[in-house]
CSV table of C-alpha atoms in Angstrom, one decimal:
chain,number,residue,atom,x,y,z
A,1,UNK,CA,-25.9,3.8,8.5
A,2,UNK,CA,-28.6,1.3,7.6
A,3,UNK,CA,-28.4,-1.3,4.8
A,4,UNK,CA,-25.9,-1.7,2.1
A,5,UNK,CA,-26.5,1.7,0.5
A,6,UNK,CA,-25.7,3.5,3.8
A,7,UNK,CA,-22.5,1.4,4.3
A,8,UNK,CA,-21.2,2.2,0.8
A,9,UNK,CA,-22.1,5.8,1.3
A,10,UNK,CA,-20.1,5.8,4.5
A,11,UNK,CA,-17.1,4.6,2.5
A,12,UNK,CA,-17.2,7.8,0.5
A,13,UNK,CA,-18.1,10.2,3.3
A,14,UNK,CA,-15.5,9.7,6.0
A,15,UNK,CA,-16.6,11.9,8.9
A,16,UNK,CA,-14.4,13.2,11.6
A,17,UNK,CA,-15.9,10.7,14.0
A,18,UNK,CA,-16.0,7.4,12.1
A,19,UNK,CA,-18.4,5.6,14.4
A,20,UNK,CA,-21.8,6.4,13.0
A,21,UNK,CA,-23.7,3.4,14.4
A,22,UNK,CA,-23.8,2.0,18.0
A,23,UNK,CA,-27.2,0.3,18.1
A,24,UNK,CA,-26.4,-3.2,19.4
A,25,UNK,CA,-24.5,-3.3,22.6
A,26,UNK,CA,-25.3,-6.8,23.6
A,27,UNK,CA,-21.9,-8.1,22.7
A,28,UNK,CA,-19.2,-8.0,25.4
A,29,UNK,CA,-16.7,-5.1,25.4
A,30,UNK,CA,-13.1,-6.1,24.9
A,31,UNK,CA,-10.2,-4.7,27.0
A,32,UNK,CA,-7.5,-5.6,24.4
A,33,UNK,CA,-8.7,-4.8,20.9
A,34,UNK,CA,-7.9,-7.5,18.4
A,35,UNK,CA,-7.5,-6.5,14.8
A,36,UNK,CA,-7.7,-9.3,12.3
A,37,UNK,CA,-5.2,-8.5,9.5
A,38,UNK,CA,-4.3,-11.1,6.9
A,39,UNK,CA,-1.5,-13.4,6.0
A,40,UNK,CA,1.8,-12.8,7.8
A,41,UNK,CA,4.0,-10.6,5.7
A,42,UNK,CA,1.1,-9.2,3.6
A,43,UNK,CA,0.0,-5.6,3.3
A,44,UNK,CA,-2.8,-5.8,5.8
A,45,UNK,CA,-0.5,-7.5,8.3
A,46,UNK,CA,2.1,-4.7,7.9
A,47,UNK,CA,-0.6,-2.1,8.4
A,48,UNK,CA,-2.0,-3.9,11.5
A,49,UNK,CA,1.5,-3.7,13.0
A,50,UNK,CA,1.7,0.0,12.3
A,51,UNK,CA,-1.7,0.6,13.8
A,52,UNK,CA,-0.7,-1.3,16.9
A,53,UNK,CA,2.4,0.9,17.2
A,54,UNK,CA,0.6,4.2,16.9
A,55,UNK,CA,-2.2,3.1,19.2
A,56,UNK,CA,0.2,3.2,22.1
A,57,UNK,CA,0.5,6.9,21.6
A,58,UNK,CA,-3.2,7.3,22.8
A,59,UNK,CA,-3.1,4.6,25.4
A,60,UNK,CA,-5.1,2.1,23.2
A,61,UNK,CA,-4.3,-1.6,23.7
A,62,UNK,CA,-4.3,-3.3,20.3
A,63,UNK,CA,-3.1,-6.7,19.3
A,64,UNK,CA,-2.9,-8.2,15.8
A,65,UNK,CA,-4.2,-11.6,14.6
A,66,UNK,CA,-3.3,-13.2,11.3
A,67,UNK,CA,-6.0,-14.7,9.1
A,68,UNK,CA,-6.5,-16.1,5.6
A,69,UNK,CA,-8.0,-12.8,4.3
A,70,UNK,CA,-11.1,-10.6,4.1
A,71,UNK,CA,-13.8,-13.3,4.5
A,72,UNK,CA,-12.3,-14.8,7.7
A,73,UNK,CA,-11.7,-11.2,9.0
A,74,UNK,CA,-15.4,-10.4,8.6
A,75,UNK,CA,-16.6,-13.6,10.1
A,76,UNK,CA,-14.4,-13.2,13.2
A,77,UNK,CA,-15.4,-9.5,13.4
A,78,UNK,CA,-19.1,-10.5,13.7
A,79,UNK,CA,-18.8,-13.6,15.9
A,80,UNK,CA,-20.1,-12.9,19.4
A,81,UNK,CA,-17.4,-15.1,21.1
A,82,UNK,CA,-14.6,-13.6,19.1
A,83,UNK,CA,-12.4,-10.8,20.5
A,84,UNK,CA,-11.8,-9.4,17.0
A,85,UNK,CA,-13.2,-5.9,17.0
A,86,UNK,CA,-11.3,-4.4,14.1
A,87,UNK,CA,-10.5,-5.9,10.7
A,88,UNK,CA,-9.2,-5.2,7.3
A,89,UNK,CA,-11.3,-6.1,4.3
A,90,UNK,CA,-11.6,-5.4,0.6
A,91,UNK,CA,-14.6,-3.3,-0.3
A,92,UNK,CA,-16.1,-5.9,-2.6
A,93,UNK,CA,-15.8,-8.6,0.2
A,94,UNK,CA,-17.7,-6.3,2.5
A,95,UNK,CA,-20.3,-5.6,-0.2
A,96,UNK,CA,-20.9,-9.3,-0.7
A,97,UNK,CA,-20.9,-10.0,3.0
A,98,UNK,CA,-23.5,-7.4,3.7
A,99,UNK,CA,-25.6,-8.6,0.8
A,100,UNK,CA,-25.7,-12.1,2.5
A,101,UNK,CA,-26.0,-10.8,6.1
A,102,UNK,CA,-27.8,-7.4,5.9
A,103,UNK,CA,-28.3,-7.3,9.7
A,104,UNK,CA,-24.6,-7.0,10.2
A,105,UNK,CA,-24.7,-3.4,8.8
A,106,UNK,CA,-26.1,-2.3,12.2
A,107,UNK,CA,-22.8,-3.0,13.9
A,108,UNK,CA,-20.1,-2.7,11.2
A,109,UNK,CA,-18.6,0.8,10.8
A,110,UNK,CA,-16.2,1.8,8.0
A,111,UNK,CA,-13.4,3.7,9.6
A,112,UNK,CA,-10.9,4.5,6.9
A,113,UNK,CA,-9.4,3.4,3.6
A,114,UNK,CA,-6.1,1.6,3.8
A,115,UNK,CA,-5.4,2.4,0.2
A,116,UNK,CA,-6.1,0.7,-3.1
A,117,UNK,CA,-5.4,-2.9,-4.1
A,118,UNK,CA,-5.4,-4.0,-7.7
A,119,UNK,CA,-6.1,-7.3,-9.5
A,120,UNK,CA,-3.1,-8.9,-11.2
A,121,UNK,CA,-3.8,-11.9,-13.4
A,122,UNK,CA,-0.6,-13.7,-14.6
A,123,UNK,CA,-0.3,-16.1,-17.5
A,124,UNK,CA,2.6,-17.9,-19.3
A,125,UNK,CA,4.3,-15.9,-22.0
A,126,UNK,CA,3.6,-18.7,-24.5
A,127,UNK,CA,-0.1,-19.0,-23.6
A,128,UNK,CA,-2.9,-17.5,-25.6
A,129,UNK,CA,-4.2,-15.6,-22.5
A,130,UNK,CA,-3.2,-11.9,-23.1
A,131,UNK,CA,-6.3,-10.1,-21.9
A,132,UNK,CA,-9.6,-10.7,-20.1
A,133,UNK,CA,-11.3,-11.3,-23.5
A,134,UNK,CA,-9.0,-14.3,-24.0
A,135,UNK,CA,-10.0,-15.5,-20.5
A,136,UNK,CA,-13.7,-15.3,-21.4
A,137,UNK,CA,-13.2,-17.2,-24.7
A,138,UNK,CA,-10.8,-19.9,-23.5
A,139,UNK,CA,-12.3,-23.4,-24.0
A,140,UNK,CA,-10.9,-24.5,-20.7
A,141,UNK,CA,-9.4,-22.0,-18.3
A,142,UNK,CA,-7.9,-22.9,-14.9
A,143,UNK,CA,-7.3,-20.0,-12.5
A,144,UNK,CA,-4.9,-20.4,-9.6
A,145,UNK,CA,-5.8,-18.6,-6.3
A,146,UNK,CA,-4.2,-18.8,-2.9
A,147,UNK,CA,-7.2,-19.8,-0.8
A,148,UNK,CA,-11.0,-20.3,-1.0
A,149,UNK,CA,-11.3,-18.1,2.1
A,150,UNK,CA,-9.3,-15.1,0.8
A,151,UNK,CA,-10.6,-11.8,-0.5
A,152,UNK,CA,-9.1,-12.8,-3.8
A,153,UNK,CA,-11.7,-15.5,-4.3
A,154,UNK,CA,-14.4,-13.0,-3.4
A,155,UNK,CA,-13.0,-10.6,-6.0
A,156,UNK,CA,-13.0,-13.2,-8.7
A,157,UNK,CA,-16.6,-14.2,-7.8
A,158,UNK,CA,-17.6,-10.6,-7.9
A,159,UNK,CA,-15.9,-10.2,-11.3
A,160,UNK,CA,-17.7,-13.3,-12.6
A,161,UNK,CA,-21.0,-11.9,-11.5
A,162,UNK,CA,-20.4,-8.8,-13.7
A,163,UNK,CA,-18.9,-10.8,-16.6
A,164,UNK,CA,-20.8,-14.1,-16.9
A,165,UNK,CA,-18.4,-15.5,-19.4
A,166,UNK,CA,-15.9,-15.9,-16.5
A,167,UNK,CA,-18.2,-18.2,-14.6
A,168,UNK,CA,-17.0,-21.3,-16.6
A,169,UNK,CA,-13.5,-20.8,-15.2
A,170,UNK,CA,-12.2,-23.6,-13.0
A,171,UNK,CA,-10.6,-22.2,-9.8
A,172,UNK,CA,-7.6,-24.1,-8.4
A,173,UNK,CA,-6.2,-23.4,-4.9
A,174,UNK,CA,-2.6,-23.7,-3.8
A,175,UNK,CA,0.7,-21.9,-3.3
A,176,UNK,CA,0.5,-19.2,-6.0
A,177,UNK,CA,4.3,-19.2,-6.5
A,178,UNK,CA,4.2,-22.9,-7.4
A,179,UNK,CA,1.2,-22.3,-9.6
A,180,UNK,CA,3.1,-19.6,-11.5
A,181,UNK,CA,6.0,-22.0,-12.0
A,182,UNK,CA,3.5,-24.4,-13.6
A,183,UNK,CA,2.5,-21.8,-16.2
A,184,UNK,CA,5.6,-22.5,-18.2
A,185,UNK,CA,4.4,-26.1,-18.7
A,186,UNK,CA,1.0,-25.6,-20.4
A,187,UNK,CA,-1.2,-28.6,-21.0
A,188,UNK,CA,-2.6,-29.1,-24.5
A,189,UNK,CA,-6.1,-27.9,-24.1
A,190,UNK,CA,-6.1,-26.2,-20.7
A,191,UNK,CA,-5.3,-22.5,-20.4
A,192,UNK,CA,-3.8,-21.5,-17.1
A,193,UNK,CA,-3.5,-18.2,-15.2
A,194,UNK,CA,-2.9,-17.1,-11.6
A,195,UNK,CA,-4.6,-14.2,-9.8
A,196,UNK,CA,-3.4,-12.1,-6.9
A,197,UNK,CA,-4.8,-8.9,-5.4
A,198,UNK,CA,-2.4,-6.4,-3.8
A,199,UNK,CA,-1.2,-2.8,-3.7
A,200,UNK,CA,0.5,-2.2,-7.1
A,201,UNK,CA,3.7,-0.8,-5.6
A,202,UNK,CA,4.2,-3.6,-3.0
A,203,UNK,CA,6.7,-6.4,-3.4
A,204,UNK,CA,5.4,-10.0,-3.5
A,205,UNK,CA,7.0,-13.2,-4.7
A,206,UNK,CA,4.4,-13.6,-7.4
A,207,UNK,CA,4.7,-10.1,-8.8
A,208,UNK,CA,8.5,-10.1,-8.6
A,209,UNK,CA,8.6,-13.4,-10.5
A,210,UNK,CA,6.7,-11.9,-13.5
A,211,UNK,CA,8.7,-8.7,-13.6
A,212,UNK,CA,12.0,-10.5,-13.3
A,213,UNK,CA,11.1,-13.2,-16.0
A,214,UNK,CA,9.4,-11.4,-18.8
A,215,UNK,CA,10.4,-14.2,-21.2
A,216,UNK,CA,8.3,-16.7,-19.1
A,217,UNK,CA,5.4,-14.7,-17.8
A,218,UNK,CA,3.1,-11.8,-18.6
A,219,UNK,CA,0.4,-9.7,-16.9
A,220,UNK,CA,-3.1,-10.2,-18.4
A,221,UNK,CA,-4.7,-6.9,-19.3
A,222,UNK,CA,-8.2,-6.5,-17.8
A,223,UNK,CA,-10.3,-4.0,-19.6
A,224,UNK,CA,-14.0,-5.2,-19.9
A,225,UNK,CA,-16.3,-2.2,-19.3
A,226,UNK,CA,-18.8,-4.4,-17.5
A,227,UNK,CA,-16.4,-4.6,-14.5
A,228,UNK,CA,-16.8,-0.9,-13.8
A,229,UNK,CA,-20.6,-0.7,-14.0
A,230,UNK,CA,-22.4,1.0,-11.2
A,231,UNK,CA,-23.8,-1.3,-8.6
A,232,UNK,CA,-27.1,-1.1,-6.6
A,233,UNK,CA,-25.6,1.6,-4.3
A,234,UNK,CA,-24.9,3.7,-7.4
A,235,UNK,CA,-21.1,3.3,-7.4
A,236,UNK,CA,-19.0,0.5,-9.1
A,237,UNK,CA,-17.0,-1.9,-6.9
A,238,UNK,CA,-14.0,-1.4,-9.1
A,239,UNK,CA,-12.4,1.3,-11.2
A,240,UNK,CA,-10.1,1.0,-14.2
A,241,UNK,CA,-6.4,1.9,-13.8
A,242,UNK,CA,-3.1,1.5,-15.5
A,243,UNK,CA,-0.6,0.6,-12.8
A,244,UNK,CA,3.0,-0.3,-12.5
A,245,UNK,CA,3.3,-3.5,-10.6
A,246,UNK,CA,6.0,-4.0,-8.0
A,247,UNK,CA,8.9,-1.7,-7.2
A,248,UNK,CA,11.2,-3.8,-9.3
A,249,UNK,CA,13.0,-1.7,-12.0
A,250,UNK,CA,11.7,-2.4,-15.5
A,251,UNK,CA,8.0,-3.1,-14.7
A,252,UNK,CA,5.7,-1.8,-17.3
A,253,UNK,CA,2.1,-0.4,-16.9
A,254,UNK,CA,-0.7,-3.0,-16.8
A,255,UNK,CA,-4.4,-2.3,-17.5
A,256,UNK,CA,-6.4,-3.7,-14.7
A,257,UNK,CA,-9.1,-2.9,-12.1
A,258,UNK,CA,-8.5,-1.7,-8.5
A,259,UNK,CA,-10.5,-1.6,-5.3
A,260,UNK,CA,-10.3,0.0,-1.9
A,261,UNK,CA,-9.0,-1.8,1.1
A,262,UNK,CA,-10.9,-0.8,4.3
A,263,UNK,CA,-10.5,-0.8,8.1
A,264,UNK,CA,-13.8,-1.7,9.7
A,265,UNK,CA,-15.0,-2.1,13.3
A,266,UNK,CA,-17.7,-3.9,15.1
A,267,UNK,CA,-18.9,-1.0,17.2
A,268,UNK,CA,-20.9,-3.2,19.5
A,269,UNK,CA,-17.6,-4.7,20.8
A,270,UNK,CA,-16.0,-1.4,21.7
A,271,UNK,CA,-16.5,0.9,24.7
A,272,UNK,CA,-17.1,4.6,24.3
A,273,UNK,CA,-13.6,5.4,25.4
A,274,UNK,CA,-12.1,2.9,22.9
A,275,UNK,CA,-14.2,4.5,20.1
A,276,UNK,CA,-12.9,8.0,21.2
A,277,UNK,CA,-9.3,6.7,21.2
A,278,UNK,CA,-9.7,5.0,17.8
A,279,UNK,CA,-11.2,8.3,16.4
A,280,UNK,CA,-8.0,10.1,17.6
A,281,UNK,CA,-5.8,7.5,15.8
A,282,UNK,CA,-7.8,8.0,12.6
A,283,UNK,CA,-7.5,11.8,12.8
A,284,UNK,CA,-4.0,12.2,14.0
A,285,UNK,CA,-2.0,9.1,13.0
A,286,UNK,CA,-3.7,7.5,10.0
A,287,UNK,CA,-1.0,8.6,7.4
A,288,UNK,CA,1.5,6.6,9.4
A,289,UNK,CA,-0.7,3.6,9.4
A,290,UNK,CA,-1.6,3.8,5.8
A,291,UNK,CA,2.0,4.4,4.6
A,292,UNK,CA,1.1,4.2,1.0
A,293,UNK,CA,3.7,2.9,-1.4
A,294,UNK,CA,1.7,3.3,-4.6
């Protein structure tokens, strides 16, 4: 697979043997395979632990490593002095990473989809932000995101590249639970919202807060057609969906956009035996790793 088009095509054509490229073998092989997951307690972290457990069945030594998200995962994956050989990432984060570092496509292999993640933008019930058009037209909009290094920031940047009206948004970083609490105290001329990206059926403090307090918070509907335009590779990064956030009873459907989460490998850090063992995990145990709840 060469270049961005080939990588994106590989996302759609999952072959029986996921390692399609093994061109650069200059990097050291690792005995214990480190998988960079995400924040402790998150969906990728859970999946990494499940992958570690099933790897024992084929004699594969895997250890997990927490991270701040997709961007740090990809950076560690490609650093020569890093033991990270597997990583989880959002598809749009990988798309942007390969746009900036096209040579990395020679070593990065897409192994499997870990399921879909969806964008949830949260606003105060008394605010004027009910949909993405309101976000675009807001005189001053402050959007809360957990970390500048997270895939959430990558997703927002990618959204803003497709919908230029979002580029005037001021991004504020911090504890998103605390930022949601601040939504009930709006300032006079500043509109506020908080953005998270996760599996729609997964529990999280942020999503559960909104579902449990409909008198205080709302989910912002995201419906702009520009967000699902085809990209240079021929396929859009996102697709529209109406999803039911969280497993809390009473949650209604929300119009939003969703994206694939991916497991990727740096093939040049893996031995032939490790590649064979990982292929066995993909073919025989992947449903246990994926464990979809949406």
